[in-house]
Short mmCIF file of C-alpha atoms in Angstrom, two decimals:
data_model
loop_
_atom_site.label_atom_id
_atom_site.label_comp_id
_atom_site.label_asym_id
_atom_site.label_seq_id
_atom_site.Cartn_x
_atom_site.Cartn_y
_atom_site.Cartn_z
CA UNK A 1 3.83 2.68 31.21
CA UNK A 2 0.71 3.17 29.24
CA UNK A 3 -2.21 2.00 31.85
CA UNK A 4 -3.74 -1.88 30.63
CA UNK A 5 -7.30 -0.28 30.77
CA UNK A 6 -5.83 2.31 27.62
CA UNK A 7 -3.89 -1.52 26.16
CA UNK A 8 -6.81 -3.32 26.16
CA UNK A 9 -9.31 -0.56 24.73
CA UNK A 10 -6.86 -0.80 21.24
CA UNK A 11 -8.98 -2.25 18.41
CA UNK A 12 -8.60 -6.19 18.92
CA UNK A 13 -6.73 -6.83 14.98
CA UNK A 14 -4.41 -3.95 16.34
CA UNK A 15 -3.53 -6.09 19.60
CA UNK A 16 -3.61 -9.63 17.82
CA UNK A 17 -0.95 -7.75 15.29
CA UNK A 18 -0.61 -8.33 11.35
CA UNK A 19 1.16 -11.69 11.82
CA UNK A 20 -1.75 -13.34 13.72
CA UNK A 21 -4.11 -12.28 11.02
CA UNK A 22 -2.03 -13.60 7.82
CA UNK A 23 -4.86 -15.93 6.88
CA UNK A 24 -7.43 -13.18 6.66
CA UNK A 25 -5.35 -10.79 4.53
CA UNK A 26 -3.60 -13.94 2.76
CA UNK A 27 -0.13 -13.99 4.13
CA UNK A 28 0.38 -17.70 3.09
CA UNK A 29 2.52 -19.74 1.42
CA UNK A 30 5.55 -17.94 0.71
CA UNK A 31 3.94 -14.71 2.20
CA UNK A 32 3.27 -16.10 5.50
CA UNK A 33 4.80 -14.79 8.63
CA UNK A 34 7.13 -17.36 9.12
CA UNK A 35 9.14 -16.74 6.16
CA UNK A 36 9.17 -13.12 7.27
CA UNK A 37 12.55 -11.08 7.91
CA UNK A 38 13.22 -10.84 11.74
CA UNK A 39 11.56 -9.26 13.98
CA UNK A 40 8.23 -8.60 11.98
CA UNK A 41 5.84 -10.91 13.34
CA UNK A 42 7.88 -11.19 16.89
CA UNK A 43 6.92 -9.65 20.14
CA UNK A 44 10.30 -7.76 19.86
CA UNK A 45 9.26 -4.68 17.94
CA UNK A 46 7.89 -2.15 20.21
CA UNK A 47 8.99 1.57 18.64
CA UNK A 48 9.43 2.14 14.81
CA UNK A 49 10.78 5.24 13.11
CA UNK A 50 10.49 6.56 9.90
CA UNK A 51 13.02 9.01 8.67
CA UNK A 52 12.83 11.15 5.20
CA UNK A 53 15.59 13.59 4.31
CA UNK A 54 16.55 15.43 1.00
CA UNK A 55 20.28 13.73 1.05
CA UNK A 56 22.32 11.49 2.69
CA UNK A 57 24.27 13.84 4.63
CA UNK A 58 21.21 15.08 5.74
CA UNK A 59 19.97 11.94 6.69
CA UNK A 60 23.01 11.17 8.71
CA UNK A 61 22.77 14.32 10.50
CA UNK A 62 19.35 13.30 12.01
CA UNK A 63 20.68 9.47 12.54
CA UNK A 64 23.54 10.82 15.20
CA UNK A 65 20.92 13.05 16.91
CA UNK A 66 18.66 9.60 17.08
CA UNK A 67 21.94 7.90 18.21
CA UNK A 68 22.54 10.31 20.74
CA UNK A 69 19.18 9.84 22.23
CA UNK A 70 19.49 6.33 22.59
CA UNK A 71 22.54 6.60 24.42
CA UNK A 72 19.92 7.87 27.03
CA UNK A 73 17.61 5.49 26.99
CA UNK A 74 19.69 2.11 28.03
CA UNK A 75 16.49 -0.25 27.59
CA UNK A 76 15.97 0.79 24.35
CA UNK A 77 17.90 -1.47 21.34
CA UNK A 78 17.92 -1.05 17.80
CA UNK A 79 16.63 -5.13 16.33
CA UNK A 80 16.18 -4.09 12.69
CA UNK A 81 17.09 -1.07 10.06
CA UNK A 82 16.65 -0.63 6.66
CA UNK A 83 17.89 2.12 4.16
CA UNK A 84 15.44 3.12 1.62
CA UNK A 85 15.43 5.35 -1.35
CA UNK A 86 13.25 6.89 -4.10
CA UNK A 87 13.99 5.57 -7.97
CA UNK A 88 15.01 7.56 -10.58
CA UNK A 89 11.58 9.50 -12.11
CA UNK A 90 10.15 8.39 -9.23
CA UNK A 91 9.28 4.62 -10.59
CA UNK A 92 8.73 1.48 -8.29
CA UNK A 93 11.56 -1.83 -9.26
CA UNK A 94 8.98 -2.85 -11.92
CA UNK A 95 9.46 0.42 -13.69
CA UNK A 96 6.47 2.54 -13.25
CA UNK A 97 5.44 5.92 -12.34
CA UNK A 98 4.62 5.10 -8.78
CA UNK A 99 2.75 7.61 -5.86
CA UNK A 100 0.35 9.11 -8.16
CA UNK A 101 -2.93 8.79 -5.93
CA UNK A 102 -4.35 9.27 -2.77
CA UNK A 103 -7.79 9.95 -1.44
CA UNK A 104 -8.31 13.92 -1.26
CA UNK A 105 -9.05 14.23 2.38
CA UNK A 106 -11.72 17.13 3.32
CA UNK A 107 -10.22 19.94 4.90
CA UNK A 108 -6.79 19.20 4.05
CA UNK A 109 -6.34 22.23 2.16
CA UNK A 110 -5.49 20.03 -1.11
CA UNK A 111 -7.92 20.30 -3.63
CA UNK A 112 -8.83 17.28 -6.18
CA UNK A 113 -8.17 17.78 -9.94
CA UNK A 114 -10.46 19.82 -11.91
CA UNK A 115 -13.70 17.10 -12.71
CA UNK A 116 -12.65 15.10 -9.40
CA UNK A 117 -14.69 15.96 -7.05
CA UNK A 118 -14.76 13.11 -4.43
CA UNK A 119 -13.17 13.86 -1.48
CA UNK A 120 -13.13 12.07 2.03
CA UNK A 121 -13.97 12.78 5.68
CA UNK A 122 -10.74 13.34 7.76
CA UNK A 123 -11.91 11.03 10.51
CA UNK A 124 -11.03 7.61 8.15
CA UNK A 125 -7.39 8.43 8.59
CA UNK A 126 -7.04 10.77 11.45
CA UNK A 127 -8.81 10.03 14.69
CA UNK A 128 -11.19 12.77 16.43
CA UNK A 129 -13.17 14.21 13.34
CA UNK A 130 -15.80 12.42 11.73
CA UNK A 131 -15.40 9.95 9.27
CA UNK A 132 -17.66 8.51 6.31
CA UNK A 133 -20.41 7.49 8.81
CA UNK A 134 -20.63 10.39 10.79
CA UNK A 135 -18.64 9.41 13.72
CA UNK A 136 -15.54 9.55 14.88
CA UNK A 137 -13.36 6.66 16.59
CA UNK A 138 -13.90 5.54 19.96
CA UNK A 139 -10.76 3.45 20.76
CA UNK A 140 -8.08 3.84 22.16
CA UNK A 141 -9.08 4.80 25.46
CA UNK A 142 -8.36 8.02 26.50
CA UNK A 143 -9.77 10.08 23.98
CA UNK A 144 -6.04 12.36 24.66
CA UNK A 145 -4.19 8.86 23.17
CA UNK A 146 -6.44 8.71 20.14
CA UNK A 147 -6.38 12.26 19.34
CA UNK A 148 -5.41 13.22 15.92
CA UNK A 149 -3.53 9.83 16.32
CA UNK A 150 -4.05 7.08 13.62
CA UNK A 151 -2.81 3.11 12.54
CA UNK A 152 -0.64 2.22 10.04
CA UNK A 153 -0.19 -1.06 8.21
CA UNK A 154 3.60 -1.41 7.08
CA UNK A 155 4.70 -3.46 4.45
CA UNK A 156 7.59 -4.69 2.74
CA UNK A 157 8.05 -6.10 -0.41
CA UNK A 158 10.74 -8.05 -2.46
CA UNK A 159 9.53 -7.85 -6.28
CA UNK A 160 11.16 -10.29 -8.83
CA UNK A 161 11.36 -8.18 -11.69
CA UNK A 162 12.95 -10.46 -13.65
CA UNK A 163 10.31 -13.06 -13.04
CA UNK A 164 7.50 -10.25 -14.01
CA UNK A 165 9.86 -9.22 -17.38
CA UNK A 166 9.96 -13.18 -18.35
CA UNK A 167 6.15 -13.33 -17.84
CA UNK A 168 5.75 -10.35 -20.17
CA UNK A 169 7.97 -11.63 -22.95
CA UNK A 170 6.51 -15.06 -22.92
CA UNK A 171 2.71 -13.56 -23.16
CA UNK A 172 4.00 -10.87 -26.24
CA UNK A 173 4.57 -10.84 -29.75
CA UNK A 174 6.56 -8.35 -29.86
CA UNK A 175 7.66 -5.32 -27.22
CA UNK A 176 4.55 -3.48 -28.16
CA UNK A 177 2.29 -5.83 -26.73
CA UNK A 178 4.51 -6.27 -24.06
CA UNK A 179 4.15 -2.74 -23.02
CA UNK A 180 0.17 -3.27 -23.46
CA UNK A 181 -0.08 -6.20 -21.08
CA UNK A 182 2.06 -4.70 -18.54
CA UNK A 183 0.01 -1.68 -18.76
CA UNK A 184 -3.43 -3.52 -18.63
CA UNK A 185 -2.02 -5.63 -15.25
CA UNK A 186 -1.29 -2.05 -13.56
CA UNK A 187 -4.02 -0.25 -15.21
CA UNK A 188 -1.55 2.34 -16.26
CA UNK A 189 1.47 2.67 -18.17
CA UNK A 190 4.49 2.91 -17.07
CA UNK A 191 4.74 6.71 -17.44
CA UNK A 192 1.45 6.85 -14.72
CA UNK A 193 -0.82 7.59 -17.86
CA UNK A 194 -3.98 5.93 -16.94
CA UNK A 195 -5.79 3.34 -19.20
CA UNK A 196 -8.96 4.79 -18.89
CA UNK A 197 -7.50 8.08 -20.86
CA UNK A 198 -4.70 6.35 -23.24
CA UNK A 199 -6.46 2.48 -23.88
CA UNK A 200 -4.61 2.50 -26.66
CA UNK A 201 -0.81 3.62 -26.42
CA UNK A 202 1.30 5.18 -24.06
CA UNK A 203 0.88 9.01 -23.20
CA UNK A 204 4.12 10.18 -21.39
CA UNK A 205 3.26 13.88 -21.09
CA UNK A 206 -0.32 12.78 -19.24
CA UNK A 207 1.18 10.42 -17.17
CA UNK A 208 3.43 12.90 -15.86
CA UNK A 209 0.59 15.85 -15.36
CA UNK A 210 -0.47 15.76 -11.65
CA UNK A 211 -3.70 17.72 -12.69
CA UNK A 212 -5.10 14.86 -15.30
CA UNK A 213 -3.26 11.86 -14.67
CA UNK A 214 -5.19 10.95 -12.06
CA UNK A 215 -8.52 12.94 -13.20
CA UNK A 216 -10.72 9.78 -14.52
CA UNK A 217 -13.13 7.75 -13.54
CA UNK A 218 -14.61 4.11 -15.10
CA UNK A 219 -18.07 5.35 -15.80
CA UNK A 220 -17.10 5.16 -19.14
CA UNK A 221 -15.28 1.68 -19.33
CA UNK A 222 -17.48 -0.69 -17.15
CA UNK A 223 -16.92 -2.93 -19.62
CA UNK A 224 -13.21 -3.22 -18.65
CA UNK A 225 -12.49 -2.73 -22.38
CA UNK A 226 -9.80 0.43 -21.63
CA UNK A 227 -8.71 -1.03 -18.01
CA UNK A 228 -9.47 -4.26 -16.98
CA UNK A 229 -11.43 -5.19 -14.19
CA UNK A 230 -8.54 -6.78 -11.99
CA UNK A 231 -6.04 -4.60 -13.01
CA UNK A 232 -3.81 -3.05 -9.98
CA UNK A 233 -5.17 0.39 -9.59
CA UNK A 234 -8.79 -0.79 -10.04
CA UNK A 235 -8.85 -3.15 -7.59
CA UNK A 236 -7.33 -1.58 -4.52
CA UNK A 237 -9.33 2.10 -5.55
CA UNK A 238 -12.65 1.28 -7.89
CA UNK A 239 -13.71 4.67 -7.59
CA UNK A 240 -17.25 4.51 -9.50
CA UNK A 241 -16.79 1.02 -11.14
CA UNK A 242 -18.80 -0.45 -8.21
CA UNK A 243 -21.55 2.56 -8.38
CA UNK A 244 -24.12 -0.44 -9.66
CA UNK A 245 -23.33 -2.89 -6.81
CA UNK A 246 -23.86 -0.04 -3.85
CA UNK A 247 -20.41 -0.43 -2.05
CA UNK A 248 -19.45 2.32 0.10
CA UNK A 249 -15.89 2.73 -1.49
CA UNK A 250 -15.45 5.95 0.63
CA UNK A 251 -15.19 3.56 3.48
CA UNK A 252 -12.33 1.72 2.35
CA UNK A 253 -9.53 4.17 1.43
CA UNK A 254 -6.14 4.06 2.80
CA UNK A 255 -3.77 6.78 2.47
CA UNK A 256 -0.36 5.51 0.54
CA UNK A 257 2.86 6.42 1.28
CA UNK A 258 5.43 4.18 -0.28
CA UNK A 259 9.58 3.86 -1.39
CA UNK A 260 11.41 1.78 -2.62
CA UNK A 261 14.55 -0.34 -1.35
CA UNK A 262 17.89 -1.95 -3.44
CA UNK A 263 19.37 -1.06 -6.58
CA UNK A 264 17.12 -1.23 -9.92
CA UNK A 265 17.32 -4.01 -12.00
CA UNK A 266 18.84 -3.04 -15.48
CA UNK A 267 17.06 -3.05 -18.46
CA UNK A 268 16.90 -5.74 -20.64
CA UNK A 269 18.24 -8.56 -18.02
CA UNK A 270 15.78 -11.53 -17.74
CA UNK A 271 17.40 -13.49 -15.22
CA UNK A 272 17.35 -12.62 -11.43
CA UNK A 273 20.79 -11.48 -9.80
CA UNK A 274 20.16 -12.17 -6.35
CA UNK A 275 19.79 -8.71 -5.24
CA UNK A 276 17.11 -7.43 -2.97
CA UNK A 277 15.11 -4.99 -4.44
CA UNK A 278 11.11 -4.17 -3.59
CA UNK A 279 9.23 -1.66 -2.19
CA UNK A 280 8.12 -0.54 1.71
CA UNK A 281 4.74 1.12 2.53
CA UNK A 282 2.71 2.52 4.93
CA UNK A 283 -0.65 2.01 4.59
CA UNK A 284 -2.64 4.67 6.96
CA UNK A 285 -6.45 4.58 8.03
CA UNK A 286 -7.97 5.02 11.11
CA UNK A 287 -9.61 2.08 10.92
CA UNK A 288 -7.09 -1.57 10.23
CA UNK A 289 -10.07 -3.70 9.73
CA UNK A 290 -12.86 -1.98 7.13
CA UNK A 291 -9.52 -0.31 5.18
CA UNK A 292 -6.01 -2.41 4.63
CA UNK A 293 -7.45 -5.79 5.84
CA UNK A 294 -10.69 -5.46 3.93
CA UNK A 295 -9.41 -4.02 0.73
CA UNK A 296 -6.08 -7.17 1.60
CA UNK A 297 -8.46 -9.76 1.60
CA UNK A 298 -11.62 -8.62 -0.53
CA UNK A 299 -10.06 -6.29 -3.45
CA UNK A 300 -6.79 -7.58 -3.55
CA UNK A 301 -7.61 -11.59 -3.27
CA UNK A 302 -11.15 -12.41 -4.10
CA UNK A 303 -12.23 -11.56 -7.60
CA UNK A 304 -16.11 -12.41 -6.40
CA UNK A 305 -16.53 -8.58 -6.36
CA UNK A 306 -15.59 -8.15 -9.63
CA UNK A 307 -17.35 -11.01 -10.77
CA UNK A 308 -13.99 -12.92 -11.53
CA UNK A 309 -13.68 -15.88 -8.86
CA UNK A 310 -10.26 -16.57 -7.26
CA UNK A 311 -8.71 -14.25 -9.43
CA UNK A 312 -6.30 -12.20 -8.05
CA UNK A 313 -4.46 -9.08 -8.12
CA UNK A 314 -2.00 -9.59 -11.02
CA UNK A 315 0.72 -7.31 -9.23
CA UNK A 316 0.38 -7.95 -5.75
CA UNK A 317 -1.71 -11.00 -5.25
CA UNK A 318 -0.74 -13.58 -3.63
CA UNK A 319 -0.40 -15.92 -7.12
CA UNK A 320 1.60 -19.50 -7.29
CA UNK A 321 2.37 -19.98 -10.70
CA UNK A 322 -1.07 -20.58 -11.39
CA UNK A 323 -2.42 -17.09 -11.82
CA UNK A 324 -4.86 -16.27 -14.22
CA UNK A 325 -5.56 -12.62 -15.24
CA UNK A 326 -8.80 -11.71 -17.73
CA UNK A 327 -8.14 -8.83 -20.43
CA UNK A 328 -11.65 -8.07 -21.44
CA UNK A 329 -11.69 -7.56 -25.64
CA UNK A 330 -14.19 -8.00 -28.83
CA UNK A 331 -15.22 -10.44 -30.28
CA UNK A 332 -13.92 -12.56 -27.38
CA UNK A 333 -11.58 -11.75 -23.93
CA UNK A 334 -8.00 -12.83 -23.56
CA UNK A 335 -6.88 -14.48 -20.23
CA UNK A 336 -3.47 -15.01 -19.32
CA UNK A 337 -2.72 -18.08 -17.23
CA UNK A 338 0.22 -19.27 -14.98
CA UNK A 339 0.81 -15.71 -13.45
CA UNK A 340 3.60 -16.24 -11.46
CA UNK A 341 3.75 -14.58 -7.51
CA UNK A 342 5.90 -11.16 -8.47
CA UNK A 343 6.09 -10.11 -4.81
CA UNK A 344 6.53 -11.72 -2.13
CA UNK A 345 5.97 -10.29 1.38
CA UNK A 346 8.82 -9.98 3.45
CA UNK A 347 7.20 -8.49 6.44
CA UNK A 348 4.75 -6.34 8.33
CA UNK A 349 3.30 -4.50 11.61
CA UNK A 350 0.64 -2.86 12.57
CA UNK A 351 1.46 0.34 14.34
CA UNK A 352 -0.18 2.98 15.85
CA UNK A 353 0.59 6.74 15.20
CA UNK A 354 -0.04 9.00 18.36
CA UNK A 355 -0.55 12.70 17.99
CA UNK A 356 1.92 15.58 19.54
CA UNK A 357 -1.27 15.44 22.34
CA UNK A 358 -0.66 11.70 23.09
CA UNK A 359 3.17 11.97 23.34
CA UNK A 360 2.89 14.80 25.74
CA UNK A 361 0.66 12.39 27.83
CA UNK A 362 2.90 9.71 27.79
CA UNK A 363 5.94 11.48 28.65
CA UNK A 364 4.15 12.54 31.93
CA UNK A 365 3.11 8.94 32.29
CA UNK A 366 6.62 8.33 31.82
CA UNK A 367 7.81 11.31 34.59
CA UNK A 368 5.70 10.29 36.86
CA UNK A 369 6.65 6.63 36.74
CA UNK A 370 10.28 7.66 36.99
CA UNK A 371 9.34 9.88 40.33
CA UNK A 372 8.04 6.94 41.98
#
């Protein structure tokens, strides 16, 4: 029963929806919304809930009490669930350390790594403080529904990790230089250790220290000799590589949370089994348009920042077997051609997150509707 005055003060790419903006964040081809799993990109997803337990017994302890609420609410129908689960070490279906970053928000009580010192205003994910610019959000309207609400930009994603294991074979020598070309596509190794600190070979105990694997910058590598320039983590989070070019990175972060979905792929199999297996994530900002759709169609897609073209994100872009990736070396670079499209979108929403203060608000809405 939320009033149309408080519907139509809602950021417009918010009421337009993800699916009605595919061609500005590149949902085509394969990607595009009507190749997406039902009901993302419908009218007939109103509600979504997220639910994180320790266990399955303690996840189907919470289920039954959502069941049992439901059985109270006789317009409400579930149209789509999904059970999803955290990889051993905590690695994504391609088989790296996955999670390891997200902007340190100001004020959150979490303090960066020793030599990190950038942090972010609270107000570009959580609305009512101030953000980067100074101000704080304006929309929705009341300011009680905004209030310490925020958006989120779900994902999910089928990878072919047997496609992306081919690729890697095909481009090696030998399982050495495999490792190195997966690593520079990611801009990590698979243990999380980043480029920028181990260029050269794998460093498992780094990647696996929360107080220096993430405790680099590129100040030191803008020649993209360590980590190239479109590898994975250096396009969706530059940090300083752009320092030359004045972009205001600090208005572009999103906070990450992601997991992962189907049973791994084992090792050593080349050929895909049919299974589904990919990652979900929830991609949080207060603002949709200057965070996920701008680092979606800028970072991710056009390589023009990065002086690179229509290069794409190796990992994530939206490649057609015709991919190229650059590895920047001496005497002269290495570029990998006919990169492949290793995940494929299989759907996504925008939703918005409303604060404790906003449900409470709604519920009377809701009460008072009810009285009537």
């Amino acid at each position: 029963e939320l009033p149309q005055a408080s519907l139509d003060s809602f950021p417009e790419e918010f009421r337009q929806g993800m699916a009605a903006r595919a061609s500005i964040i590149n949902d085509i081809g394969e990607n595009a919304p009507a190749n997406w799993e039902y009901p993302f990109g419908t009218s007939d997803t109103h509600v979504a809930l997220a639910i994180y337990s320790k266990d399955d017994k303690s996840l189907e302890a919470v289920l039954e009490q959502a069941r049992q609420s439901q059985r109270d609410l006789p317009k409400i129908s579930v149209v789509y669930h999904m059970k999803f689960s955290e990889l051993p070490e905590g690695r994504n279906p391609f088989g790296y350390k996955d999670g390891l970053h997200n902007p340190h928000v100001e004020g959150s009580g979490v303090n960066p790594p020793p030599g990190y010192d950038v942090t972010v205003k609270a107000g570009e994910f959580i609305m009512g403080y101030p953000d980067e610019n100074g101000q704080t959000a304006t929309s929705p309207e009341p300011e009680m529904l905004r209030r310490n609400g925020t958006f989120i930009a779900f994902r999910k994603f089928h990878m072919r990790v047997a496609a992306f294991r081919k690729y890697l074979l095909e481009q090696a020598s030998s399982p050495e230089e495999e490792e190195l070309i997966a690593a520079k596509m990611v801009g990590r190794w698979r243990s999380g250790a980043p480029l920028v600190l181990a260029p050269e070979h794998d460093d498992p105990k780094l990647g696996t220290d929360p107080n220096r694997n993430n405790d680099f910058s590129y100040s030191d590598d803008m020649a993209g000799l360590k980590c190239p320039f479109s590898a994975h983590i250096r396009r969706v989070n530059p940090r300083d590589a752009l320092k030359d070019d004045l972009v205001a990175v600090n208005l572009h972060h999103i906070m990450r949370r992601g997991t992962n979905y189907g049973p791994p792929l084992p090792e050593g199999i080349l050929e895909d089994d049919g299974a589904q297996r990919g990652g979900v994530f929830l991609l949080v900002g207060a603002y949709i348009k200057r965070q996920f759709e701008f680092v979606q169609s800028q970072w991710v897609t056009d390589g023009n920042f990065i002086r690179m073209g229509t290069e794409q994100d190796p990992i994530i872009g939206n490649n057609e077997d015709e991919g190229i990736f650059t590895i920047p070396k001496r005497p002269v670079r290495r570029r990998l051609h006919g990169l492949p499209r290793f995940v494929v979108v299989r759907g996504g929403e925008y939703f918005f997150m409303p604060g404790l203060r906003a449900l409470k608000w709604l519920a009377m809405l809701d009460d008072k509707d009810q009285s009537s």
